[in-house]
XYZ file of C-alpha atoms in Angstrom:
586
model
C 80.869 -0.451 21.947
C 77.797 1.351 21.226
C 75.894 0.396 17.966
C 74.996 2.464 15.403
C 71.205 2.012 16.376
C 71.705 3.471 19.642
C 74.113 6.152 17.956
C 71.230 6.919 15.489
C 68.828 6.915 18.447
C 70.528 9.310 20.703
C 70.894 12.434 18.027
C 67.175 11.562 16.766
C 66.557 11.967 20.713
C 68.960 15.192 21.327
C 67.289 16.623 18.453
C 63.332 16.547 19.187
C 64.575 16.946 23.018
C 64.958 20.695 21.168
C 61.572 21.483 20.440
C 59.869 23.342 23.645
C 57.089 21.187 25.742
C 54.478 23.939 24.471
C 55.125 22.883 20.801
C 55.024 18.977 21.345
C 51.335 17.864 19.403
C 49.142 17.130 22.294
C 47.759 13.784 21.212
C 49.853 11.013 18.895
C 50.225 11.474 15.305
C 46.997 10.155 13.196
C 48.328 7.801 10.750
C 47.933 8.448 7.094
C 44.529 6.542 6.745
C 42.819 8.685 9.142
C 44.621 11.886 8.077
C 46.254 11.375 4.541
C 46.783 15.257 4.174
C 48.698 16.873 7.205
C 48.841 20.516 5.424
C 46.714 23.941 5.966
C 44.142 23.516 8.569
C 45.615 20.595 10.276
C 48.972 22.007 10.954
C 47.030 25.109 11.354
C 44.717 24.151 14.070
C 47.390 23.871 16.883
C 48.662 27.742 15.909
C 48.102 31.036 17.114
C 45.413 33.287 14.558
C 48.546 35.523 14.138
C 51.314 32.390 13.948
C 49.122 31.313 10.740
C 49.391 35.207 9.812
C 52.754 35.223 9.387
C 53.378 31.931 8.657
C 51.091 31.590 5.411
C 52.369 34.514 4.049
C 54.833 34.324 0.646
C 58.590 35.466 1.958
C 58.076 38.776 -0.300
C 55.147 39.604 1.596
C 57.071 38.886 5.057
C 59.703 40.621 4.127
C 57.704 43.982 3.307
C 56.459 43.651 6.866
C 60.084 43.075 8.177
C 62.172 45.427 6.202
C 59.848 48.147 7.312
C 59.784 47.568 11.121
C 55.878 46.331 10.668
C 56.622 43.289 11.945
C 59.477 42.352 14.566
C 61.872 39.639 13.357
C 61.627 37.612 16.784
C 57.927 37.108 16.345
C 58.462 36.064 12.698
C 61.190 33.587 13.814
C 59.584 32.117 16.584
C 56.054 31.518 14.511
C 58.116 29.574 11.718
C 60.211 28.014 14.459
C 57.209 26.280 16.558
C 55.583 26.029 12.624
C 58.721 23.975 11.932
C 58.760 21.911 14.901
C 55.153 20.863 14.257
C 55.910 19.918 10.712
C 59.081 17.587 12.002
C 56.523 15.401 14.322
C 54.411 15.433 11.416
C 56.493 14.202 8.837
C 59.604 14.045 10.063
C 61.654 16.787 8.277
C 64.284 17.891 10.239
C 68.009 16.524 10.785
C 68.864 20.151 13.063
C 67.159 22.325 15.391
C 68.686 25.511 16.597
C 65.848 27.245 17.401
C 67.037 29.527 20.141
C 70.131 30.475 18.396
C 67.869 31.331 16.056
C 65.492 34.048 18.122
C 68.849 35.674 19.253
C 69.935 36.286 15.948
C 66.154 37.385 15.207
C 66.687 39.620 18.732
C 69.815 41.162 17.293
C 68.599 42.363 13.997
C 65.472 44.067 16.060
C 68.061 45.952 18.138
C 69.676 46.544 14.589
C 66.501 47.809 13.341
C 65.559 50.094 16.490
C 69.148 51.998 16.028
C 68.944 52.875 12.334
C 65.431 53.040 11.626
C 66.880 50.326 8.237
C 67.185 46.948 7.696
C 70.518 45.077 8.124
C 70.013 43.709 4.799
C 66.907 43.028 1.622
C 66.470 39.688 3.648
C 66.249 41.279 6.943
C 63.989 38.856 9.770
C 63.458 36.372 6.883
C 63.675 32.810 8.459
C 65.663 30.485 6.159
C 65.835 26.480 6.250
C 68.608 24.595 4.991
C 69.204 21.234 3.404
C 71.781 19.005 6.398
C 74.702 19.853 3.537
C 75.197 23.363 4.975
C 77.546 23.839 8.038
C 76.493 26.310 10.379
C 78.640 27.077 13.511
C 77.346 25.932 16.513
C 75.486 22.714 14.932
C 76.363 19.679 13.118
C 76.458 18.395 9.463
C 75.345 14.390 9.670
C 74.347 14.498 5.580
C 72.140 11.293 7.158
C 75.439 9.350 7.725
C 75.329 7.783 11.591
C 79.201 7.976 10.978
C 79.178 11.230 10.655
C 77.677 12.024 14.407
C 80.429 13.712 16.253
C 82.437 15.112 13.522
C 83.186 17.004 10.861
C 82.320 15.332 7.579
C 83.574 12.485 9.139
C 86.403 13.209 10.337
C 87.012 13.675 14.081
C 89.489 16.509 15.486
C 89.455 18.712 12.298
C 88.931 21.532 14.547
C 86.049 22.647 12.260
C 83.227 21.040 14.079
C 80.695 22.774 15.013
C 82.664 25.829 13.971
C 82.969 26.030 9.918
C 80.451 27.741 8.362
C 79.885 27.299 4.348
C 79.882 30.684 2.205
C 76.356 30.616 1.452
C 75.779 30.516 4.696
C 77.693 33.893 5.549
C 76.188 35.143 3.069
C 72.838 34.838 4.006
C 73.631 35.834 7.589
C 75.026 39.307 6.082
C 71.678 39.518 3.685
C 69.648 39.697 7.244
C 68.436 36.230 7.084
C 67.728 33.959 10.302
C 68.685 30.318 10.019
C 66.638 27.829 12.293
C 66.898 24.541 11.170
C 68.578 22.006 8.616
C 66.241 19.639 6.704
C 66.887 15.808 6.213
C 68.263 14.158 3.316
C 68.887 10.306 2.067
C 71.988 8.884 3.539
C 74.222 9.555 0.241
C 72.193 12.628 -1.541
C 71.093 10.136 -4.705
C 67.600 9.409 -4.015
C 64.791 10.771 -4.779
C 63.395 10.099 -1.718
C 64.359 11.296 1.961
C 65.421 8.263 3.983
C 68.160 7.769 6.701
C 69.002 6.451 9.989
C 68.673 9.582 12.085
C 65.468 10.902 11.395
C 63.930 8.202 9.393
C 61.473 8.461 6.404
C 60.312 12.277 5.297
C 56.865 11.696 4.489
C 54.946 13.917 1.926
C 52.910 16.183 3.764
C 49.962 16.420 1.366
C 49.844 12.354 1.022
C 51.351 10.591 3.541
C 51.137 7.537 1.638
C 53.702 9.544 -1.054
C 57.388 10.404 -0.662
C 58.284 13.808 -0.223
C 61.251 13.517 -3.199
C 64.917 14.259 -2.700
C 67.667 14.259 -1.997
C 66.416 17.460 -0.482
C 63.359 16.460 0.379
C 63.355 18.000 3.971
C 63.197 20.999 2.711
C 60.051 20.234 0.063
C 57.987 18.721 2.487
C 58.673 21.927 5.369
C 58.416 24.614 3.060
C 55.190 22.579 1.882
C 53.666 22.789 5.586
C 54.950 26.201 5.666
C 57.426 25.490 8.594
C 59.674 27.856 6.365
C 59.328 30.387 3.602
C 62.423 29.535 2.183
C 65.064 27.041 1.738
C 68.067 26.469 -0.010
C 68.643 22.697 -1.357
C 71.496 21.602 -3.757
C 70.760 19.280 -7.160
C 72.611 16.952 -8.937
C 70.235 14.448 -10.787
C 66.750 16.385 -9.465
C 67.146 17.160 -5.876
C 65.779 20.858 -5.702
C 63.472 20.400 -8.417
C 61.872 16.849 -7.420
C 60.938 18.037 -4.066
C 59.507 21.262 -5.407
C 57.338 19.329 -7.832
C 56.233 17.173 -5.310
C 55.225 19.332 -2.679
C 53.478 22.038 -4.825
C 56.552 24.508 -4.754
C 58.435 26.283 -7.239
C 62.291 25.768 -7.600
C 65.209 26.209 -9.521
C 68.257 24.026 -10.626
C 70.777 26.958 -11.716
C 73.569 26.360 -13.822
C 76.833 25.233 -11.912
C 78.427 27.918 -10.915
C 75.968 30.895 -11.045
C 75.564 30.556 -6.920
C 78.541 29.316 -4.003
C 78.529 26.085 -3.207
C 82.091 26.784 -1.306
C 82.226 24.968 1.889
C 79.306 22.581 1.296
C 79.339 18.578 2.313
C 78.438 16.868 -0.278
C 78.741 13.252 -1.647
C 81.864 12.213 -3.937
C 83.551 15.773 -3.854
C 86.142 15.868 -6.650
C 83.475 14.297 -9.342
C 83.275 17.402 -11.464
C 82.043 16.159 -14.591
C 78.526 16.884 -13.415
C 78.477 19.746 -10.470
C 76.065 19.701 -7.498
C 74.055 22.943 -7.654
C 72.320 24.985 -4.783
C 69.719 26.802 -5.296
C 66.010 27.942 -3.250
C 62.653 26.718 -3.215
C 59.489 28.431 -2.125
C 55.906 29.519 -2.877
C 56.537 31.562 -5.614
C 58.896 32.514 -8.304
C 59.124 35.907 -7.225
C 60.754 34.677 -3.835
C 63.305 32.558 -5.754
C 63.987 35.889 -7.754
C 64.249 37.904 -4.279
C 66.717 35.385 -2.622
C 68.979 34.724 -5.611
C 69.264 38.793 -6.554
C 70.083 39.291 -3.054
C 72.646 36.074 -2.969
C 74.201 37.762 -6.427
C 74.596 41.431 -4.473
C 77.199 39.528 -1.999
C 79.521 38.841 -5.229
C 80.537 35.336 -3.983
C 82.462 35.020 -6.866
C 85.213 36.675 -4.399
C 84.922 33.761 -1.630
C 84.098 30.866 -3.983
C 86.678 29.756 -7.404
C 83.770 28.173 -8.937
C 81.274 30.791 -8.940
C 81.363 33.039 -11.935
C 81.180 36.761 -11.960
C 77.989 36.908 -12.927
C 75.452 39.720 -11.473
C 71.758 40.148 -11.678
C 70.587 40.901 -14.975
C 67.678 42.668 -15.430
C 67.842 42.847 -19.282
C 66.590 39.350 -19.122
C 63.945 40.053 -17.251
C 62.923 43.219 -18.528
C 62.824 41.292 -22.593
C 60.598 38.659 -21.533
C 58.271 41.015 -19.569
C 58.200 43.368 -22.756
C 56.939 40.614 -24.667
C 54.231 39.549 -21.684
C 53.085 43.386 -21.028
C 50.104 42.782 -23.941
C 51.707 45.757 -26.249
C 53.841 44.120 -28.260
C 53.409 42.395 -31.396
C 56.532 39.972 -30.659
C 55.557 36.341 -29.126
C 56.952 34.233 -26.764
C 57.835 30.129 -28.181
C 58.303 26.878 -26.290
C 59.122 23.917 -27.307
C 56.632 21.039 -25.299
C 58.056 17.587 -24.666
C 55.411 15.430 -23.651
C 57.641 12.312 -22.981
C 61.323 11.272 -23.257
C 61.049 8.113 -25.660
C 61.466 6.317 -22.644
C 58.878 6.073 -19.621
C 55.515 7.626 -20.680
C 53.860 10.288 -17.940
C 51.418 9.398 -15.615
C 47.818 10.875 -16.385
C 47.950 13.673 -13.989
C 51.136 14.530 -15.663
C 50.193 14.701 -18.932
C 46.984 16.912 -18.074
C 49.330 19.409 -16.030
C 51.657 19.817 -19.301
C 48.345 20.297 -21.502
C 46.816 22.950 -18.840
C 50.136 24.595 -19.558
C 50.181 24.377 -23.301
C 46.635 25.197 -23.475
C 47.117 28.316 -21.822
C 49.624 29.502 -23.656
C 48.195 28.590 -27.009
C 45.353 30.824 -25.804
C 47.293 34.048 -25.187
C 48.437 33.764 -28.606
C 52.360 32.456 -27.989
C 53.619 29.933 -30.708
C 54.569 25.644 -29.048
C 56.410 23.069 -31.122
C 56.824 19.705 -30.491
C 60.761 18.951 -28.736
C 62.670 16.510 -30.297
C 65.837 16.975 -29.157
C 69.190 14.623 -28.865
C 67.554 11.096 -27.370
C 67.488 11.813 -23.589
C 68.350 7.954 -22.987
C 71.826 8.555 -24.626
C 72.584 11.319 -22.116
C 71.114 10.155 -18.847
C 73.386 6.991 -20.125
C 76.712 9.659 -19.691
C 75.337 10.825 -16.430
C 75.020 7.713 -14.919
C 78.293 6.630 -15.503
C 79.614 9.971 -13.691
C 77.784 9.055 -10.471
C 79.489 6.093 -10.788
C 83.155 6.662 -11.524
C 84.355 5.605 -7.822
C 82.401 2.498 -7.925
C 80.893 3.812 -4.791
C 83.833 4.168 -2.958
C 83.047 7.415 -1.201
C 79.314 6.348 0.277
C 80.670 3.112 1.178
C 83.319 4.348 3.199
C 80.542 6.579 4.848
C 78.817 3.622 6.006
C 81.582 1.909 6.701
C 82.522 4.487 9.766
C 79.348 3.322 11.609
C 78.034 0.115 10.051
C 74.768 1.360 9.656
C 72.397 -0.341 7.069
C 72.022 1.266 3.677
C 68.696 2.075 2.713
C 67.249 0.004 0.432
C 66.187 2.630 -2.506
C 70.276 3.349 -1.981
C 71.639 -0.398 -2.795
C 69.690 0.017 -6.204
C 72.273 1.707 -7.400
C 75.179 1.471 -4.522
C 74.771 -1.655 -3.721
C 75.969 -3.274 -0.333
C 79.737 -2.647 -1.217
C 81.920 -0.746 -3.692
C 82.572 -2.054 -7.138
C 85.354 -1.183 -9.692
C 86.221 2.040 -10.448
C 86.144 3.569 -13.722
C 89.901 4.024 -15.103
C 91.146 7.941 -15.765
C 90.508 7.387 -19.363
C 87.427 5.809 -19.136
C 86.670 8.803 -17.371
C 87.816 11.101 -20.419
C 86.233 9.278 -22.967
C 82.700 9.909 -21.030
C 83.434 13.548 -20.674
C 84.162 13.582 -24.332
C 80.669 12.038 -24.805
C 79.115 14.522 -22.804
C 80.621 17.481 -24.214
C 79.739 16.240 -28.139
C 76.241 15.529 -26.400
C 75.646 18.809 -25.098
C 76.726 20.359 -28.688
C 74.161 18.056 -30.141
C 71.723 19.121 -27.914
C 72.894 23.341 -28.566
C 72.788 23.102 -32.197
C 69.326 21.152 -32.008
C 68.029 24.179 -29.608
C 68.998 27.171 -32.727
C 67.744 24.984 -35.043
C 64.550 25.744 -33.595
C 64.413 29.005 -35.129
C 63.309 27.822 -38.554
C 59.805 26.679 -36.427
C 58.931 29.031 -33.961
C 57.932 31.493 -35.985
C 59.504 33.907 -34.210
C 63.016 34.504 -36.203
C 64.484 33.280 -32.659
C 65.348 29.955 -31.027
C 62.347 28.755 -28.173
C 62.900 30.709 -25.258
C 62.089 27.636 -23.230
C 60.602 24.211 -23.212
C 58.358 22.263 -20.771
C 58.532 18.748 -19.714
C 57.672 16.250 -16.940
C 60.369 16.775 -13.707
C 58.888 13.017 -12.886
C 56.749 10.458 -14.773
C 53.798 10.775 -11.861
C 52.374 13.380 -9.388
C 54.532 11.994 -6.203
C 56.335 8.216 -5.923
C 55.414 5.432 -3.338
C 57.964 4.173 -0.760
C 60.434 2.510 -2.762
C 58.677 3.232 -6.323
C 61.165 5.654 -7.595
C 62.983 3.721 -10.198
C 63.015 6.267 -13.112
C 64.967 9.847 -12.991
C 65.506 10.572 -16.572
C 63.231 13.676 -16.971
C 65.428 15.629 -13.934
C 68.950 14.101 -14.651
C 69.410 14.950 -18.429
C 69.054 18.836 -17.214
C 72.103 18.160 -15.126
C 73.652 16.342 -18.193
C 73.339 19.653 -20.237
C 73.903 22.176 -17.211
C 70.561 24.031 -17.892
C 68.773 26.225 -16.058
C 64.832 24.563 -14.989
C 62.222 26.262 -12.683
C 59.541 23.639 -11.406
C 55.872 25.483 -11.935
C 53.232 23.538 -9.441
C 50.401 23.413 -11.681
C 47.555 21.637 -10.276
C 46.560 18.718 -8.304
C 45.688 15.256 -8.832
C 42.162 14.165 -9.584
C 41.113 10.672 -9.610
C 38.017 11.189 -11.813
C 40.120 12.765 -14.617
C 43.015 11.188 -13.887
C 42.092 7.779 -15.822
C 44.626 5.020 -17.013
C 44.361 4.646 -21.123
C 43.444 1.023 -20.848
C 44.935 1.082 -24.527
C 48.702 1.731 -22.704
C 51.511 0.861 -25.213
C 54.838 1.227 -23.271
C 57.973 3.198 -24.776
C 60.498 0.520 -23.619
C 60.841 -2.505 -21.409
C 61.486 -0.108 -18.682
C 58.227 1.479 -19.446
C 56.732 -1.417 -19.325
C 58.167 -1.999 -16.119
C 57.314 0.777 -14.410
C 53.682 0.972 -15.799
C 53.051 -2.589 -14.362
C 54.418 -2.155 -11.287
C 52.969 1.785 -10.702
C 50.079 3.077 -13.117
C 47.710 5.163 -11.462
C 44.378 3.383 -11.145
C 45.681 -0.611 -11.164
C 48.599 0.497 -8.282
C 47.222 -1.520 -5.234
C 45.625 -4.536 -7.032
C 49.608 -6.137 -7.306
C 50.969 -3.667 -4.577
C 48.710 -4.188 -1.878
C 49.395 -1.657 1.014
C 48.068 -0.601 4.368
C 45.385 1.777 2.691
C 43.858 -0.804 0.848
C 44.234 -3.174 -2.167
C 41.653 -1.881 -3.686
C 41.943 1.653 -3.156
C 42.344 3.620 -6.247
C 42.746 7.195 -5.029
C 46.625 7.087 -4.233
C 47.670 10.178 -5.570
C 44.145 11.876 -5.340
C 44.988 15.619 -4.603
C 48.178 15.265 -4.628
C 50.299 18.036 -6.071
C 51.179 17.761 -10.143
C 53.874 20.031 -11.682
C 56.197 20.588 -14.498
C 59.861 22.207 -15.328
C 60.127 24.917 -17.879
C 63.900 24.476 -19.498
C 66.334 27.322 -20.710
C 69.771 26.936 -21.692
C 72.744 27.701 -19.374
C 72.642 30.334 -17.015
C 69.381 31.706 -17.992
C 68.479 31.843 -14.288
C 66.558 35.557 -14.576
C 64.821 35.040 -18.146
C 63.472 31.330 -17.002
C 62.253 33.043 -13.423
C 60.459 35.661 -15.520
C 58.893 33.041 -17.638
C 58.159 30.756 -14.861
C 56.457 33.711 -13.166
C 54.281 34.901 -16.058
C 52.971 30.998 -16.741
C 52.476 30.531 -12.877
C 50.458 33.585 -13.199
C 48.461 32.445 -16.212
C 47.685 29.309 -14.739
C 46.966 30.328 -11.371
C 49.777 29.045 -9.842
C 51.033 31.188 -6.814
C 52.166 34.083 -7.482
C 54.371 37.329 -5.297
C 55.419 40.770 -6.132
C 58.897 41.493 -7.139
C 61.155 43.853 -4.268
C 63.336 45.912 -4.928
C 66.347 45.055 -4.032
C 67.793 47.462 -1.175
């Protein structure tokens, strides 16, 4: 019988065997002391001048050269395809390759093009990468599970494999879009970093000392080697937005229900107390606005029960950019949240949510302080959701194979399943959460009395993660990303700047929030990391998250999706953070 090792072995091998001779790196890959950041000129140095062209360009920008017959979609697809393959040897990213089916599609929609002098569609020759939840005929759907090789979520002799397709999926297809590749995940979806049997540990690409995040960190750490413009993910305790802050992306965490998740694998299906999300990340707001107005023109309310009828809204929009334009006497308020009570922000952290503060202080919009609803009494309710099977469904995952459960998994899996919740256990928590999230509502109009404004904040900022990026195995805190999937809100990630060890400084005067604070402080703070934690950098090397990349998430209320891309936009803009045009949508 053959092992799960050599199962795992064989599609890691029938995988890379996919990426063309010419696009294997000529020499073995430098290991992170002698090349710690793998991103711009390294990746770009074994590219064409025009590959880099097209491949450092924002997906609005492509698209203007695409939609327009400027630029061919084959050339576009094969530059992010061989940009894509580079970034898997680099940092292993990728759990799919379907590269030529992807140039025939790209052929196709050039022949389209040639015929009607139009594009197919307003994402017409736009490459898009997808987290390894997606099906996609023609290819498989692992999710990381070794069990899952040969099947279809799995099962064997469904007749779906290799045939099924999710709705987003069609939907994209019909929008013009060429799909390439599907990114790796952690075996299960809850971790916030990307390990699994198959393709191993995703790396970050601008420390590879530093996870990438996750669940869907494939997708982070390609889009952050721009191996693809942009990628949809899905997030149920952080996994869009804790790759997006940790590769230097923007990235949204809709509201459940505002885009299809029809057809999707996923991890204990039927746990609908707190919804999986999917939603993109990329190099700029305005391409999460593009993708997302274009996903909302298919109306996949028709195809998917759980998506609501919801169109674009440009009212949203056009209020908040009213208020921005520099003629209007009305002000824009947020409230600021500079910890949770419970684990305090690393240094770079806390400097990224004062640069953001700062600058809107100085064009003259109002900030309060957010003291909400204690965060640890709702990440409490959402923990027991995740939990309600006892584990049940991963186990019997690993069970199919026997494979070994990552370790970051067992911390909260453990090595088998343990009692499961009882139906009115499971009531009384969704009772909890629902008088929660009306705690949390009437604390948000409250705010009116403060902001000076005669309305409610339009948004508030906080830490997506207590520190730039998390070591290997250092990611024991999710509180800051989980409670927005406690209250269903709608949170953009703004990259903001990057680590700097000279700034960066512990307060050697550190008073903990909590035990768990405490915890985490001894066993991570920023410039005492290595003296306990010795690695293969160093023990005393103090520079671990030097230039690495340091965001925040700006929070509105539910289904605020085009007012909180508006916002997210006009700060990015202020700060400096990438930025693209709007286009129309056609």
């Amino acid at each position: 019988m053959t092992s799960w090792q050599d199962q795992a072995k064989a599609k890691r091998d029938s995988v890379n065997h996919l990426i063309p001779k010419d696009w294997l790196l000529p020499s073995k890959v430098p290991s992170s002391q002698e090349q710690r950041d793998v991103t711009g000129e390294f990746i770009g140095q074994f590219l064409s001048e025009r590959e880099v062209e097209i491949t450092e360009q924002d997906a609005v920008d492509i698209l203007e050269h695409t939609t327009t017959g400027v630029w061919s979609a084959e050339e576009v697809t094969r530059a992010f395809c061989h940009r894509a393959a580079l970034a898997h040897q680099l940092v292993s990213c990728l759990l799919e390759i379907f590269f030529d089916q992807a140039i025939d599609e790209a052929k196709k929609l050039d022949e389209y093009y040639a015929e009607h002098k139009a594009p197919i569609g307003p994402l017409h020759g736009l490459p898009v990468s997808l987290k390894d939840q997606l099906h996609v005929k023609g290819v498989e759907t692992t999710m990381g599970y070794v069990g899952w090789i040969g099947t279809f979520q799995g099962k064997k002799g469904t007749g779906r494999e290799k045939v099924f397709e999710s709705e987003l999926v069609r939907e994209l297809r019909n929008l013009g879009a060429v799909l390439y590749c599907k990114t790796s995940v952690p075996h299960t979806l809850m971790c916030g970093e990307t390990v699994n049997n198959i393709s191993g540990y995703t790396w970050n690409p601008k420390n590879r000392n530093l996870t990438c995040g996750g669940s869907s960190g494939g997708e982070g750490a390609l889009i952050g080697l721009r191996g693809s413009p942009v990628g949809f993910g899905t997030d149920i305790g952080g996994s869009i937005r804790i790759p997006a802050a940790f590769n230097g992306l923007y990235g949204i965490r809709p509201s459940s229900g505002r885009l299809p998740y029809e057809g999707m694998a996923n991890s204990m299906d039927g746990q609908n107390s707190i919804l999986s999300v999917v939603g993109p990340l990329a190099h700029s707001a305005g391409t999460l606005r593009l993708v997302i107005k274009s996903i909302l023109s298919q109306q996949p309310w028709l195809y998917d029960p759980l998506c609501f009828e919801l169109p674009w809204r440009d009212e949203q929009e056009k209020e908040v950019l009213e208020i921005t334009s520099g003629n209007s006497s009305t002000k824009l308020a947020f409230g600021v949240m500079k910890d949770d009570g419970v684990v305090t922000p690393y240094p770079p952290v806390q400097r990224a949510i004062s640069l953001v503060v700062d600058k809107l202080v100085q064009l003259g919009h109002k900030t309060i302080e957010w003291t909400p609803p204690a965060h640890k009494r709702g990440n409490e309710i959402g923990l027991k959701t995740w939990l309600y099977d006892g584990g049940v469904d991963v186990h019997e995952a690993f069970a199919l194979s026997g494979e070994d459960i990552a370790p970051q998994v067992r911390l909260t899996y453990g090595t088998e399943p343990k009692e499961q919740m009882k139906g009115s256990e499971i009531a009384a928590n969704n009772v909890h959460k629902r008088e929660y999230q009306k705690e949390y509502l009437d604390y948000c109009n409250s705010t009116k009395d403060l902001t000076g404004t005669g309305r409610p904040v339009d948004a508030f900022i906080a830490p997506l993660a207590p520190f730039p990026a998390a070591r290997p195995h250092s990611y024991t805190y999710y509180g800051y990303s989980t409670i927005i999937n406690v209250l269903d809100y709608t949170s953009v990630v703004i990259p903001v700047t990057t680590a700097n060890k000279d700034i960066d400084i512990s307060d050697q005067n550190f008073e903990p929030l909590s035990e768990q604070d405490k915890g985490i402080s001894e066993k991570c703070r920023f410039a005492a990391w290595f003296i306990d934690h010795p690695t293969d950098i160093g023990a005393d090397d103090a520079e671990m998250f030097d230039g690495a990349h340091v965001a925040v998430q700006l929070v509105g209320r539910r289904f605020q999706e085009e007012k909180v891309l508006a916002l997210a936009e006009y700060i990015g803009n202020a700060i400096g953070a990438p930025l693209a045009k709007p286009l129309p949508l056609t």
